[in-house]
Amino acid sequence: MREHPARPSAPAAANPRSERAQRRAEPPSLARSIGISVAVLLIVGAGVSSFLVLLEPGWWAATTFACVVVALAAAAVARHTLAGWRGVWGALAALAALLPVFLGLFGGTSTVAGIVPTASTPSRFVELVLEAQRSIAEQSRPAEADLGITFLLAASVSVVAIVVDALAHHGRRPAIAIIPALALLAPAIIIAPGETPVTTLIGFAAASLLLLFAARPAPVVDDARTVQRAGERTVATPTARSAGRALAVAATALVGAVVLPLVLPPVLPGAVPQSSGPAPLVAGIDPSLELGNDLRRSDPVLAVRYTTDAPTGHYLTLAHLADIGAQSVEPVLDGVDATVEVIGPPPWLDDSIATTTSTTSIALERVRTRWVPLPSAPVSTSGLDGQWLVDLAGVSVATTTGSLRGANYTVESLIASPTVEQLQAASVDAPGLDRYRALPDDLPPIIRELARQATLQATNPYERALALQRFFRGGDFAYSEFAPVDQGFDGTGTELIAQFLQVRAGYCVHFASAMTMMARAEGIPARIAVGFVPGSPDDDDPGVEGAENWVVTTDELHAWPELHFDGIGWVRFEPTPSRGDVPDWAQPSALPDTAEPEPIESIEPTVPTATATPVAPSPPVETPEPTPTDIDVVGPGLDEGAEGRVSARAVSAVLFALLMVVLLVTPAIWRAVRRTTRGRSDNPAQFWREARDTARDLGLPAEPTVTPRALAASWQVDEAAPVLEALEAQAYDEPARERLPSVTRPELTALLTALRRRAPWWRRVLARLLPVSLFERPPRS
């Protein structure tokens, strides 16, 4: 051991147990505790507001926030009334206070008087979790927050709030409390990249600043910190350091929330990773936005079963899209609040049109939608009780609130069979259809020009409609569910359709939207219908003679244009190649042979698009021959024709795994950075702090109230001597500082290695993965 000058004797070591007992006996500052609790409440509130991009507004927000308030209030009361392990008592008190709240809100009939649990209460809560899983799997966003989702959200957010509150009050580094709070922002950032409101991000960052300021550590006297080398600059005060850490962490959280959506691979809106858990996979259908995502499902889902006396089955219509904009075509949401026992016959059908009556019994399977699947021209229904939003001019039926699932109902409908002669004689000038003739003022010229070229030889509206259908089905266009995604025009709207007309590859939404816009450009009222093609006969249960059973999956989701002819009404056409069933009146043989139209040249759009630059026409892609019902049944894994594509399910799984890895390794990385920073210092106090924190991580004596010499003696390692001597010389003997050699990094490394040998292997592993020195707060001075 090296010689060193005499020094004043160190103060006697205090009893660490009595010191800890005294600290536990003293309640925390009331003002500081209230400040931390308020900051935690604001952080959680900002995080919950991010769910507004995923869920429809409703009572779920108030319910969740109320549960958080109850939990934080109970934890605060426990901290100021109970002695001992205040962090544990606070968490237990919060959970105990939440129990009667959850029983009253979600217990239902499984409780006595709404607050006393029974043996069936746990099963009730499990059912709510399963219901939440089903709702999440089957809905598109913004989803309806039913009781299951509200329960799961309130429980999850309350647990996060309790953890954040405990770390902020009792953790050594309150900044770590923000890490679990970031989990509240993760769903919105991952599922809806770029849509999280800026006010949410700013509020979260501001609340994080408030939390770090309120939880800043008090000044401490720590191992000769007050004695500094001659000429060494003044160390920043704890308040300044806390403010710096607060700004750094808050800025990181805000920048991460803004930048992360830009670098993440896009997750298609409403695309829900398919679950292998207890909840059955259910298809969520949003006719206005999500049809492409439903078509791209790797596993088709049984959507509808129906029995009908129609020999070729029925197209089942969900909704109509009519209002055309630059980026989207919006659904028709008009109608009256009415019952649906009698809803027809449709007002557009003239008595001169031949019709037959069909009876269809429909059962919704694993599908959830706001709109009721109906055959065209419904007259009456049975089995749909209550009030509905009915568009009599449509005809479509939607729920007034929520969504429809698991319904069984019967529909009486008309099957119209207009003749070619009637269609040729029909005009398209009926009043009241301006909505279906309207086009934006900034319509890309390519749409009007291609419509004009396609219909040059037509002499009446019906022939113009057939010419437009022939334009798309003539072989120059290809069916592709992925070309729109790859080339940036997936969706509806005039700008996107202009690019589709250049690329000439897309799926039913693009064909239906393009023909609708081109028909309007030619003066024909038109709209887009979204629903299911007839499906296929049920081989397992074919039904009886005169009433055949049919099955429909999400592969049969489809969109088609409907054009309005005076006295006949809405007439279906089928421009999508290889998909759907072309009706008799729209067959090429419906009219006498005419001269083959001149080839239509591609026209470059002159209106810039917001999503992508114009793309040169793609060569034709081979497609299967048209069939009445072209059903693509794709097994689990990659979608058919999409080798090399990564599904949203795979992306979500990888992102979740990476997030878990990051959360697991963050404490270890943080601790390694701190160890490296201290090792590069020439200050013995920094070396001693690292040795003491390493001992704390390993479960060895490391009380900050015990003198360094007493700690070194308790470790029983000779390697502690050089660090201890340099520390004591700096602290107690100013003249000796220039004479004694400085302690070196190898001596620190030798001390840390010796300390690790004192601990069992499992403790060494735990010290690496979860270093407790990061979470403990230094004592007050």
PDB file of N, CA, C and O in Angstrom, residues 655-665:
ATOM      1  N   LEU A 655     -41.316  -4.771 -35.846  1.00  0.00           N
ATOM      2  CA  LEU A 655     -41.228  -3.527 -35.084  1.00  0.00           C
ATOM      3  C   LEU A 655     -41.451  -3.763 -33.598  1.00  0.00           C
ATOM      4  O   LEU A 655     -40.761  -3.185 -32.754  1.00  0.00           O
ATOM      5  N   PHE A 656     -42.403  -4.631 -33.266  1.00  0.00           N
ATOM      6  CA  PHE A 656     -42.652  -4.927 -31.858  1.00  0.00           C
ATOM      7  C   PHE A 656     -41.432  -5.611 -31.233  1.00  0.00           C
ATOM      8  O   PHE A 656     -41.040  -5.282 -30.103  1.00  0.00           O
ATOM      9  N   ALA A 657     -40.837  -6.563 -31.978  1.00  0.00           N
ATOM     10  CA  ALA A 657     -39.651  -7.249 -31.455  1.00  0.00           C
ATOM     11  C   ALA A 657     -38.498  -6.271 -31.254  1.00  0.00           C
ATOM     12  O   ALA A 657     -37.800  -6.314 -30.229  1.00  0.00           O
ATOM     13  N   LEU A 658     -38.309  -5.362 -32.226  1.00  0.00           N
ATOM     14  CA  LEU A 658     -37.240  -4.377 -32.086  1.00  0.00           C
ATOM     15  C   LEU A 658     -37.494  -3.453 -30.900  1.00  0.00           C
ATOM     16  O   LEU A 658     -36.562  -3.096 -30.165  1.00  0.00           O
ATOM     17  N   LEU A 659     -38.761  -3.070 -30.708  1.00  0.00           N
ATOM     18  CA  LEU A 659     -39.088  -2.210 -29.576  1.00  0.00           C
ATOM     19  C   LEU A 659     -38.773  -2.905 -28.262  1.00  0.00           C
ATOM     20  O   LEU A 659     -38.222  -2.292 -27.336  1.00  0.00           O
ATOM     21  N   MET A 660     -39.128  -4.192 -28.170  1.00  0.00           N
ATOM     22  CA  MET A 660     -38.840  -4.936 -26.949  1.00  0.00           C
ATOM     23  C   MET A 660     -37.333  -5.040 -26.703  1.00  0.00           C
ATOM     24  O   MET A 660     -36.855  -4.896 -25.576  1.00  0.00           O
ATOM     25  N   VAL A 661     -36.576  -5.274 -27.779  1.00  0.00           N
ATOM     26  CA  VAL A 661     -35.119  -5.371 -27.639  1.00  0.00           C
ATOM     27  C   VAL A 661     -34.544  -4.039 -27.174  1.00  0.00           C
ATOM     28  O   VAL A 661     -33.685  -3.986 -26.282  1.00  0.00           O
ATOM     29  N   VAL A 662     -35.034  -2.947 -27.774  1.00  0.00           N
ATOM     30  CA  VAL A 662     -34.549  -1.631 -27.381  1.00  0.00           C
ATOM     31  C   VAL A 662     -34.847  -1.354 -25.909  1.00  0.00           C
ATOM     32  O   VAL A 662     -33.981  -0.852 -25.166  1.00  0.00           O
ATOM     33  N   LEU A 663     -36.069  -1.686 -25.487  1.00  0.00           N
ATOM     34  CA  LEU A 663     -36.417  -1.459 -24.080  1.00  0.00           C
ATOM     35  C   LEU A 663     -35.562  -2.294 -23.144  1.00  0.00           C
ATOM     36  O   LEU A 663     -35.208  -1.857 -22.042  1.00  0.00           O
ATOM     37  N   LEU A 664     -35.207  -3.521 -23.570  1.00  0.00           N
ATOM     38  CA  LEU A 664     -34.407  -4.398 -22.715  1.00  0.00           C
ATOM     39  C   LEU A 664     -32.952  -3.933 -22.615  1.00  0.00           C
ATOM     40  O   LEU A 664     -32.336  -4.044 -21.554  1.00  0.00           O
ATOM     41  N   VAL A 665     -32.409  -3.440 -23.723  1.00  0.00           N
ATOM     42  CA  VAL A 665     -30.986  -3.106 -23.717  1.00  0.00           C
ATOM     43  C   VAL A 665     -30.722  -1.659 -23.337  1.00  0.00           C
ATOM     44  O   VAL A 665     -29.565  -1.297 -23.096  1.00  0.00           O
TER      45      VAL A 665
END
